[in-house]
XYZ file of C-alpha atoms in Angstrom:
663
model
C 183.153 -25.340 96.922
C 182.460 -23.951 93.791
C 182.430 -27.244 91.750
C 180.298 -28.722 94.080
C 177.705 -26.068 93.242
C 178.095 -25.655 89.678
C 177.273 -29.755 89.121
C 173.850 -28.752 91.244
C 172.828 -26.582 88.855
C 173.784 -28.420 86.020
C 171.475 -30.527 87.116
C 168.349 -28.097 88.056
C 167.855 -24.610 87.427
C 168.020 -21.737 89.631
C 164.432 -21.297 90.038
C 163.854 -25.649 90.949
C 167.519 -24.546 93.438
C 165.512 -21.782 95.000
C 162.494 -23.429 95.060
C 164.045 -26.524 97.247
C 166.324 -24.431 99.121
C 162.678 -22.278 100.035
C 160.732 -25.862 100.740
C 163.538 -26.963 103.236
C 163.879 -23.589 105.352
C 160.344 -23.872 105.524
C 160.060 -27.817 106.826
C 163.158 -26.632 109.461
C 160.845 -23.870 110.452
C 157.874 -25.943 110.847
C 159.643 -28.304 112.359
C 160.857 -25.782 115.341
C 157.973 -23.905 115.754
C 156.465 -26.899 116.317
C 158.708 -28.092 119.048
C 158.438 -24.796 120.851
C 154.659 -25.641 121.441
C 155.474 -28.831 122.228
C 158.678 -28.158 124.810
C 156.964 -24.456 125.725
C 153.521 -25.223 126.528
C 153.246 -24.574 130.006
C 154.103 -20.952 129.231
C 152.131 -20.833 125.546
C 148.430 -23.203 127.205
C 147.674 -20.327 129.205
C 148.629 -17.441 126.871
C 146.586 -18.930 124.394
C 143.687 -19.399 126.150
C 143.988 -15.882 127.719
C 143.748 -14.559 124.330
C 141.059 -17.184 123.232
C 138.741 -16.341 126.321
C 139.389 -12.009 125.480
C 137.246 -12.665 122.411
C 134.862 -13.549 124.631
C 134.605 -10.884 127.039
C 135.331 -8.219 124.242
C 131.649 -7.532 123.481
C 130.426 -7.076 126.775
C 133.600 -4.874 127.441
C 132.840 -2.737 124.196
C 129.206 -2.202 125.530
C 130.384 -0.982 128.547
C 132.103 1.474 126.812
C 129.672 2.418 124.736
C 127.357 3.214 127.969
C 130.710 5.470 129.022
C 132.299 2.981 131.668
C 136.171 3.257 131.860
C 137.448 0.953 129.603
C 140.165 -0.313 132.629
C 136.455 -0.441 134.924
C 134.907 -2.285 132.069
C 137.844 -5.058 132.078
C 138.290 -5.463 135.583
C 134.716 -5.780 136.376
C 133.701 -8.102 133.058
C 136.843 -10.192 133.928
C 135.641 -10.816 137.664
C 132.584 -11.552 136.970
C 133.780 -13.953 134.201
C 135.660 -16.300 136.704
C 133.811 -15.903 139.609
C 131.211 -18.056 137.464
C 133.621 -20.513 136.281
C 134.759 -20.331 140.351
C 131.463 -20.658 141.459
C 130.637 -23.172 138.541
C 134.027 -25.308 140.038
C 132.395 -25.067 143.978
C 129.316 -26.447 142.055
C 130.898 -29.816 140.653
C 133.083 -29.807 143.468
C 130.010 -29.887 145.744
C 128.105 -32.512 143.419
C 131.285 -34.689 143.196
C 131.308 -35.120 147.102
C 128.018 -35.691 146.768
C 127.996 -38.387 144.146
C 131.123 -40.179 146.161
C 128.843 -40.184 149.761
C 126.078 -42.377 147.550
C 127.639 -44.609 145.574
C 127.591 -47.434 148.314
C 123.929 -47.478 148.095
C 124.473 -47.802 144.746
C 126.149 -51.379 144.976
C 124.071 -53.544 145.731
C 121.558 -52.238 142.754
C 124.341 -53.247 140.726
C 125.491 -56.148 141.851
C 122.304 -57.628 141.461
C 122.011 -56.035 137.774
C 124.648 -57.717 136.584
C 124.019 -61.016 138.327
C 120.829 -60.783 135.958
C 122.664 -59.793 132.940
C 125.005 -62.835 134.548
C 121.556 -65.477 134.322
C 120.358 -64.191 130.871
C 123.795 -65.062 129.330
C 124.590 -68.413 128.021
C 127.746 -68.486 129.127
C 127.735 -67.462 132.402
C 128.892 -69.982 133.975
C 132.352 -70.079 132.137
C 132.445 -66.229 132.856
C 132.298 -66.391 136.431
C 134.664 -69.253 136.786
C 137.149 -67.131 134.606
C 135.929 -64.482 136.903
C 136.738 -66.612 140.294
C 140.378 -67.656 138.975
C 141.549 -64.576 138.163
C 139.645 -62.889 141.829
C 142.380 -66.649 143.193
C 145.494 -65.619 141.074
C 144.924 -61.353 142.189
C 145.007 -62.968 146.442
C 147.901 -65.369 145.742
C 149.636 -62.458 144.030
C 148.320 -60.388 146.864
C 149.359 -62.901 150.157
C 152.498 -61.820 151.737
C 155.573 -64.413 151.653
C 155.255 -66.651 154.541
C 156.533 -70.475 153.718
C 152.982 -72.353 155.527
C 154.917 -75.704 155.674
C 157.334 -74.343 158.682
C 160.360 -75.857 156.957
C 163.958 -73.764 156.956
C 161.846 -70.590 157.934
C 164.589 -68.436 159.455
C 163.801 -64.486 160.763
C 166.266 -62.033 161.640
C 163.693 -61.758 165.346
C 162.011 -65.156 165.855
C 161.764 -67.997 168.691
C 161.784 -71.777 167.930
C 159.049 -73.557 167.983
C 158.425 -77.203 168.913
C 160.109 -78.068 165.752
C 163.096 -76.739 165.640
C 162.251 -73.834 163.645
C 161.890 -69.973 164.444
C 158.056 -68.362 163.528
C 158.215 -64.762 161.651
C 157.728 -62.024 164.395
C 154.858 -59.965 162.630
C 157.098 -55.898 162.179
C 154.972 -52.980 162.026
C 156.427 -49.397 160.813
C 155.087 -46.403 161.517
C 155.564 -42.947 160.045
C 155.890 -39.863 162.651
C 152.497 -38.440 162.568
C 152.930 -34.968 160.719
C 153.106 -31.214 161.801
C 150.616 -29.003 160.928
C 153.149 -27.150 158.438
C 153.283 -31.042 156.820
C 149.656 -31.033 156.187
C 149.347 -27.421 154.947
C 151.708 -28.572 152.505
C 150.488 -31.310 151.397
C 146.873 -29.611 151.362
C 148.524 -26.933 148.894
C 150.668 -28.359 146.387
C 148.287 -29.783 144.155
C 146.491 -26.732 143.926
C 149.993 -24.156 143.398
C 149.958 -25.135 139.737
C 146.471 -24.532 138.821
C 146.003 -21.438 140.732
C 149.212 -20.498 139.251
C 148.005 -21.510 135.225
C 144.674 -19.380 136.536
C 146.643 -16.226 138.209
C 148.359 -16.190 134.703
C 145.417 -16.536 132.991
C 143.939 -13.796 134.698
C 146.514 -11.189 134.303
C 146.969 -11.913 130.007
C 143.374 -11.208 129.682
C 143.525 -8.201 131.689
C 146.318 -6.699 129.681
C 145.117 -8.328 126.066
C 141.422 -6.058 126.887
C 143.575 -3.204 128.307
C 145.992 -2.635 125.421
C 143.554 -3.883 122.720
C 144.726 -1.421 120.320
C 148.248 -1.563 121.189
C 148.684 -5.219 120.493
C 146.831 -4.939 117.654
C 149.177 -2.338 116.282
C 152.009 -3.854 116.897
C 150.644 -6.921 115.199
C 150.166 -4.729 112.132
C 153.870 -3.653 112.468
C 154.841 -7.337 112.762
C 153.147 -8.377 109.283
C 153.652 -5.260 107.747
C 153.192 -1.927 107.803
C 153.763 -1.438 103.979
C 150.743 -3.917 103.967
C 147.844 -1.711 106.015
C 144.735 -2.939 103.679
C 145.641 -6.604 104.428
C 147.112 -6.995 107.510
C 143.665 -5.205 108.651
C 141.659 -7.148 106.997
C 143.183 -10.489 108.282
C 142.689 -8.755 112.120
C 139.471 -7.845 111.517
C 138.717 -11.648 109.772
C 140.274 -13.411 112.715
C 138.630 -10.617 115.382
C 135.071 -11.692 113.865
C 134.862 -15.003 113.002
C 135.955 -16.049 116.458
C 133.688 -13.946 118.573
C 130.876 -14.987 116.322
C 132.426 -19.087 117.012
C 132.710 -19.322 120.652
C 129.762 -16.960 121.254
C 127.631 -18.951 119.235
C 129.232 -22.442 121.701
C 128.870 -20.865 124.778
C 125.407 -20.415 123.631
C 124.664 -23.440 122.090
C 126.137 -25.548 124.831
C 125.110 -24.054 127.839
C 121.791 -24.005 126.128
C 122.362 -27.780 126.345
C 123.647 -27.993 129.417
C 120.814 -27.172 131.511
C 118.038 -28.951 128.819
C 120.860 -32.176 129.905
C 120.553 -31.209 133.430
C 116.814 -30.664 133.743
C 115.880 -33.800 131.961
C 118.559 -35.669 133.989
C 115.742 -34.292 137.093
C 112.531 -35.004 135.991
C 113.693 -38.905 135.109
C 115.485 -39.070 138.981
C 118.836 -39.004 137.931
C 121.229 -38.664 140.956
C 123.733 -35.258 140.866
C 122.048 -34.075 137.135
C 123.362 -30.609 137.922
C 126.659 -31.900 137.987
C 125.563 -34.135 135.001
C 124.800 -31.036 133.079
C 127.387 -28.646 133.525
C 129.823 -32.032 132.088
C 127.205 -32.109 129.430
C 128.345 -27.925 128.133
C 131.939 -28.489 128.592
C 131.969 -31.223 126.930
C 130.621 -30.191 124.095
C 133.685 -28.377 123.440
C 135.155 -31.432 122.311
C 134.247 -32.082 118.512
C 132.562 -34.982 117.581
C 133.304 -37.717 120.558
C 132.505 -34.661 123.432
C 128.505 -35.377 124.220
C 129.854 -39.087 123.725
C 131.632 -39.135 126.754
C 129.240 -36.417 128.648
C 126.606 -39.090 127.999
C 128.346 -42.392 129.189
C 128.140 -41.053 133.075
C 124.809 -39.977 132.979
C 124.048 -43.360 131.308
C 126.121 -45.343 133.480
C 124.155 -44.081 137.015
C 121.461 -44.290 135.692
C 122.062 -48.069 135.801
C 123.007 -47.880 138.715
C 120.456 -46.550 140.397
C 117.053 -47.986 139.190
C 116.360 -51.989 139.839
C 114.548 -51.573 136.027
C 115.948 -50.445 132.762
C 113.365 -47.534 132.371
C 115.566 -44.715 133.731
C 118.587 -46.166 131.454
C 115.946 -45.730 128.808
C 114.900 -42.275 129.268
C 118.178 -40.780 129.669
C 119.354 -42.995 126.405
C 116.333 -41.144 124.847
C 117.456 -37.991 126.274
C 120.489 -37.658 124.947
C 119.289 -38.943 121.421
C 117.166 -36.702 121.417
C 118.530 -33.412 122.166
C 121.870 -34.162 120.835
C 120.901 -34.537 116.962
C 118.722 -32.095 116.756
C 121.401 -29.119 118.826
C 124.257 -30.579 116.020
C 122.754 -31.486 112.658
C 119.653 -27.940 113.218
C 120.231 -25.724 116.150
C 124.618 -25.580 114.779
C 124.080 -25.012 110.896
C 121.774 -22.580 112.199
C 124.100 -20.434 114.228
C 127.515 -21.519 113.209
C 126.607 -20.624 109.565
C 130.369 -21.075 107.811
C 131.510 -18.325 111.087
C 134.477 -21.505 111.565
C 135.134 -21.365 108.739
C 136.810 -24.961 109.140
C 136.445 -28.295 107.145
C 135.211 -31.677 108.602
C 138.946 -32.773 107.614
C 140.526 -29.941 108.954
C 138.474 -30.232 112.430
C 139.824 -33.935 112.427
C 143.452 -33.412 111.965
C 143.508 -30.262 114.429
C 142.088 -31.676 117.047
C 144.477 -34.475 116.443
C 147.398 -32.821 116.417
C 146.853 -29.822 119.511
C 146.458 -32.809 121.778
C 149.426 -34.626 120.641
C 150.567 -31.205 121.228
C 148.664 -29.934 124.364
C 146.917 -33.055 125.407
C 143.382 -32.757 126.836
C 143.253 -28.794 126.897
C 144.282 -28.709 123.112
C 141.027 -30.431 122.200
C 139.564 -28.246 123.742
C 141.163 -25.340 121.452
C 141.815 -27.062 118.053
C 138.886 -25.670 116.509
C 139.340 -21.935 117.690
C 143.261 -22.591 117.227
C 142.994 -23.246 113.899
C 140.602 -20.654 112.418
C 143.405 -17.960 113.504
C 145.318 -20.413 111.127
C 142.874 -20.701 108.406
C 142.319 -17.231 108.973
C 145.957 -16.400 108.303
C 145.886 -18.251 105.416
C 142.987 -16.830 103.574
C 145.098 -13.306 104.186
C 148.960 -14.108 103.484
C 149.857 -14.883 100.831
C 152.602 -16.959 101.506
C 150.174 -19.224 103.860
C 147.725 -19.716 101.858
C 148.205 -23.349 101.377
C 146.506 -23.619 105.054
C 142.933 -22.489 103.318
C 143.243 -24.570 100.801
C 143.761 -27.246 103.122
C 142.234 -26.549 106.333
C 139.067 -24.023 105.271
C 135.949 -24.635 103.933
C 136.419 -23.040 100.713
C 136.095 -25.110 97.921
C 140.122 -26.016 96.260
C 138.469 -25.472 92.582
C 136.120 -22.270 91.622
C 132.404 -23.269 90.695
C 133.758 -22.941 87.210
C 136.485 -25.321 87.753
C 134.623 -28.026 89.354
C 131.772 -27.895 86.297
C 134.222 -28.332 84.188
C 135.448 -30.471 86.400
C 131.923 -32.895 86.318
C 131.816 -32.509 82.321
C 134.807 -34.474 82.351
C 134.252 -36.822 85.123
C 130.740 -37.711 82.988
C 129.179 -36.666 86.133
C 125.857 -34.368 85.530
C 123.831 -35.315 87.831
C 125.879 -33.796 90.807
C 126.172 -31.022 89.030
C 122.682 -30.431 88.610
C 122.176 -30.850 92.309
C 125.566 -28.162 93.020
C 123.285 -25.946 90.479
C 119.661 -26.339 92.250
C 121.209 -25.262 95.226
C 122.351 -22.221 94.085
C 118.680 -21.819 92.558
C 117.537 -21.442 95.837
C 119.647 -17.840 95.311
C 120.137 -16.855 92.044
C 118.030 -17.572 88.724
C 118.749 -19.953 85.582
C 120.727 -18.033 83.124
C 123.094 -16.205 86.060
C 124.075 -20.242 86.583
C 124.638 -20.740 83.223
C 126.382 -17.255 81.927
C 128.910 -17.586 85.304
C 129.230 -20.995 85.936
C 128.374 -23.246 83.349
C 129.234 -21.130 80.090
C 132.727 -19.686 82.132
C 133.548 -24.120 82.760
C 132.845 -24.687 79.123
C 135.019 -21.624 78.385
C 138.206 -23.454 80.257
C 137.574 -26.733 78.192
C 137.578 -24.547 75.041
C 141.089 -23.347 76.303
C 142.229 -26.694 76.706
C 141.104 -27.366 73.618
C 142.972 -24.420 71.759
C 146.375 -25.927 73.053
C 146.260 -29.785 72.283
C 145.604 -30.782 75.704
C 141.972 -32.210 75.265
C 140.905 -34.411 72.029
C 137.984 -35.100 70.088
C 136.757 -37.416 72.632
C 136.463 -35.822 75.500
C 135.108 -33.147 73.475
C 132.415 -34.987 72.442
C 131.762 -36.802 76.040
C 131.977 -32.829 77.987
C 128.387 -32.089 75.320
C 127.235 -35.547 76.153
C 127.331 -34.382 80.037
C 126.489 -31.080 79.434
C 123.353 -32.739 77.670
C 121.944 -34.741 79.911
C 123.150 -31.558 83.010
C 120.459 -29.539 81.188
C 118.230 -32.314 80.904
C 118.285 -32.455 84.545
C 117.047 -29.225 85.024
C 114.485 -28.702 82.057
C 111.694 -28.234 85.183
C 113.418 -24.922 86.482
C 112.772 -21.300 85.085
C 114.820 -18.430 84.901
C 112.709 -16.813 87.831
C 114.954 -15.084 89.841
C 114.062 -16.436 94.006
C 112.727 -15.123 97.379
C 115.766 -15.714 99.395
C 114.159 -17.394 102.156
C 116.788 -19.702 102.665
C 120.019 -19.085 101.684
C 121.872 -22.489 100.710
C 123.954 -23.841 103.482
C 126.414 -25.403 100.266
C 130.130 -24.126 99.648
C 130.228 -24.585 96.872
C 126.872 -23.199 95.591
C 127.265 -20.307 98.464
C 131.051 -20.074 96.329
C 128.946 -19.526 93.078
C 126.618 -17.632 94.343
C 129.289 -14.751 95.521
C 130.439 -14.923 91.730
C 127.707 -13.612 90.267
C 128.598 -9.725 89.919
C 126.632 -6.810 90.962
C 126.660 -5.039 87.083
C 124.652 -8.726 85.894
C 120.879 -8.386 85.264
C 118.429 -8.832 87.564
C 115.296 -8.420 86.252
C 112.696 -11.205 86.303
C 111.494 -12.103 82.540
C 107.952 -13.754 83.057
C 107.339 -16.959 80.718
C 106.156 -16.659 77.131
C 102.586 -17.763 76.054
C 102.848 -19.531 73.179
C 99.395 -17.109 72.399
C 101.021 -14.163 73.244
C 103.597 -14.773 70.158
C 103.324 -13.584 66.540
C 102.756 -16.326 64.250
C 106.002 -17.280 62.894
C 107.044 -17.503 66.398
C 103.867 -20.207 67.202
C 105.762 -22.609 66.371
C 107.123 -26.558 68.684
C 110.642 -25.174 68.254
C 111.324 -21.367 66.740
C 114.143 -21.193 67.924
C 117.069 -23.334 66.158
C 120.827 -22.875 68.289
C 123.500 -24.212 65.659
C 127.020 -25.571 66.995
C 129.738 -23.147 65.752
C 132.735 -25.438 64.831
C 133.240 -28.211 67.990
C 131.130 -30.009 70.207
C 132.137 -27.766 72.527
C 129.934 -25.598 70.945
C 127.112 -27.360 70.440
C 127.049 -27.918 74.202
C 127.243 -24.012 74.686
C 123.985 -24.112 72.224
C 123.106 -26.858 74.143
C 122.268 -24.630 77.289
C 120.962 -21.744 75.115
C 118.344 -23.722 74.046
C 117.763 -24.844 77.863
C 117.471 -21.691 78.741
C 114.963 -20.537 75.687
C 112.886 -23.366 76.840
C 112.434 -22.301 80.550
C 111.649 -19.047 78.719
C 108.647 -20.463 77.198
C 109.773 -19.800 73.695
C 110.512 -23.608 71.944
C 114.184 -24.676 70.815
C 116.144 -26.959 68.914
C 119.689 -27.520 68.686
C 121.722 -29.104 65.692
C 125.386 -30.101 65.307
C 128.360 -28.243 63.643
C 128.182 -30.964 61.206
C 124.689 -29.384 59.758
C 126.675 -26.463 58.593
C 128.739 -28.571 56.003
C 127.629 -27.755 52.393
C 126.637 -30.945 51.969
C 123.954 -31.278 55.212
C 122.663 -27.611 54.972
C 120.031 -28.438 52.397
C 118.462 -31.185 54.671
C 118.492 -28.310 57.671
C 114.638 -28.637 58.443
C 113.560 -24.850 58.342
C 109.618 -25.333 59.007
C 109.030 -22.627 62.258
C 111.974 -21.699 63.142
C 112.104 -17.932 63.887
C 115.935 -17.386 64.651
C 118.717 -19.673 63.996
C 121.289 -18.664 66.849
C 125.066 -19.406 65.430
C 127.276 -20.737 68.931
C 130.945 -19.891 69.435
C 132.896 -20.653 72.508
C 136.125 -18.707 70.381
C 136.353 -15.233 68.810
C 139.482 -16.320 67.003
C 137.780 -17.300 63.805
C 135.796 -14.908 61.472
C 135.900 -15.932 58.887
C 134.317 -18.745 59.290
C 131.681 -17.160 61.223
C 131.253 -15.437 58.284
C 130.820 -18.331 56.116
C 128.533 -19.959 58.169
C 126.048 -16.839 58.495
C 126.207 -17.045 54.540
C 125.332 -20.647 54.140
C 122.761 -20.135 57.106
C 121.292 -16.464 54.714
C 121.057 -19.019 51.922
C 119.050 -21.667 53.961
C 116.520 -18.983 56.120
C 116.627 -15.930 54.304
C 113.752 -14.118 55.578
C 114.601 -15.585 59.209
C 116.555 -13.122 61.661
C 120.461 -15.214 62.516
C 122.160 -14.135 65.660
C 125.985 -14.705 66.294
C 125.847 -15.875 69.901
C 130.076 -15.248 70.746
C 130.489 -16.814 74.007
C 134.638 -15.454 74.156
C 135.606 -14.397 77.654
C 135.843 -11.033 78.349
C 134.846 -9.782 74.608
C 133.605 -6.359 75.218
C 130.647 -4.420 72.833
C 132.971 -2.721 70.545
C 134.232 -6.502 69.427
C 131.411 -7.904 69.339
C 130.069 -5.770 67.124
C 132.967 -5.669 64.937
C 132.717 -8.806 64.816
C 128.677 -8.652 63.670
C 129.494 -6.663 61.284
C 132.347 -9.274 59.664
C 129.981 -12.143 59.621
C 127.068 -10.270 58.482
C 124.919 -11.315 61.431
C 121.658 -9.479 62.050
C 122.631 -8.806 65.641
C 125.664 -10.180 68.266
C 125.148 -11.331 71.662
C 127.724 -11.800 74.462
C 126.332 -13.442 76.904
C 123.273 -16.415 77.045
C 120.913 -14.592 79.206
C 121.319 -10.644 76.675
C 120.694 -13.456 73.703
C 117.188 -14.693 75.786
C 116.224 -10.757 75.701
C 117.174 -10.635 72.103
C 115.169 -13.331 71.361
C 112.217 -11.932 73.280
C 112.806 -8.611 72.068
C 112.273 -9.893 68.562
C 109.217 -11.526 69.143
C 107.930 -8.904 69.590
C 108.093 -10.010 73.912
C 110.570 -7.187 75.532
C 110.524 -3.876 75.034
C 113.948 -2.514 73.903
C 115.005 -0.889 76.997
C 116.208 -3.673 78.686
C 118.758 -4.872 76.434
C 122.283 -2.674 75.837
C 122.510 -0.172 73.381
C 124.718 -2.151 70.604
C 122.035 -5.340 70.472
C 118.887 -2.556 70.803
C 120.448 -1.041 67.704
C 121.450 -4.397 65.583
C 117.678 -5.496 66.757
C 116.013 -2.685 64.566
C 118.618 -3.397 61.946
C 117.299 -6.995 61.438
């Protein structure tokens, strides 16, 4: 045994071996869990239904308790009312089905006439009719009892010889004795025993869960780990909130959809309109295909009832008109991000739970998967569930910006930025998303994972991205309709509350001093790499959005040969852009060269390195001998506005104010 162990550990490290064993153990546990769900579905399905119903009935019970109604009485009353409504709907459906079954023979002649008209309209009707007649003849031959019509060799155990000396079979009829009253009662009750037993179990579980809600929550906290009460309580509250919101919204929307369908079919004249309305409401709980299934039955009935085609056309128009409005307009407004599931997760969960539990699993697929996603969001070991099935982006907003720049897809990045700008300002997006994405690229370049060609590609993509946003200003919009894009919403959440959020009006050229009224009073210079130039492009675009013209020069402009060719006319402030704070010597020499070229111009050091504090930024400014320094694009923009005399010093941090005064 030790020899085997030694051979294994020689090929893999201990950590790799432990990770492999952990993966195997998790796979075995997952297989056992899925097997238990499948073979124990007779037990788990009622429990799952009871738990989900308790989320729906929990809010009404809470309202009654606030009205001083005892909990036991409130629970029993709400459960009794809910199941009374369910049984009432079931009775109504049974009556409608019975009435429809009695009227079906009346519609038979209409359907036959329509089939004949359709056959006559098709060019291949003769072939179809011959094929149908042949199939019917074969069916009659297969159903015909065995007998020899030729009369030769036919022998029967009971029979008499005919004139030809053969025997003819005597028909024998076997009759069962009449069942007694007990047998009739048993045959009537037997099909109802299983549904009634399941319903009884669900009612008992619902009452138990609602009465013992706090006790069950405490037990779940103990199982999950009482050492982390905050995380466990947050997970349970999140699950309860999401499921209650989801179920109540679905119940109201689907019930409204069913009422609209029932009323519309009544006006159109389709029989059993109430039945089809209830069916439409119930089947809408089935994702994607529920609405189509609910429309098939009234469409078929409309074709059977009406001798013409107008009723069928109106019924089709009703479903095509109401369905998309509910699914594409009302549901996104009502649900928002409440489910937390991606579209792929809904399809996968529907397939998985249907395979396990059949049709009832299809209805329960979405809420059950919501529970798994919430667990993955709060339990570290199950985080993969949130990544796979959740609707939150798998990458952070800066990572997605970086990925799009690497892929050369600035247009899509600009579209996501415009969604972000529905709620936040342009400077917030540049600082919290775009600039942090460039910092990720800088980290890759520092460790040698990003070559010069890719950095140049990123710079070109950022330039095109900034050009696509050239019409955007830096004002904070009035949020009338929040963005529904999941990626943009995640980016909005990254903006800290401590960020500067005051609106800065666009500067008019006539209000600027003479030295700022040139075409490009702001000169943005890259420090060392194309990534620094990409950051300079973002700052230049922000300056243009504020009404201060800006132009960008690459890092080559700082070389001894090229700096002499640098255009100085109309430049009021120079911003030297760096994504990395690890080269103060290079900053110092760059500022020195710029000072010789622009002796009377304010030189600002823009160091966009992540988590650089005020003291470190001021130290860099002193080492580089710059007039002022900024750690964010918005801070640099405020320095420009202050230098131009259009902004008060109070809007700036203390260290920036002092630097501007020195300048």
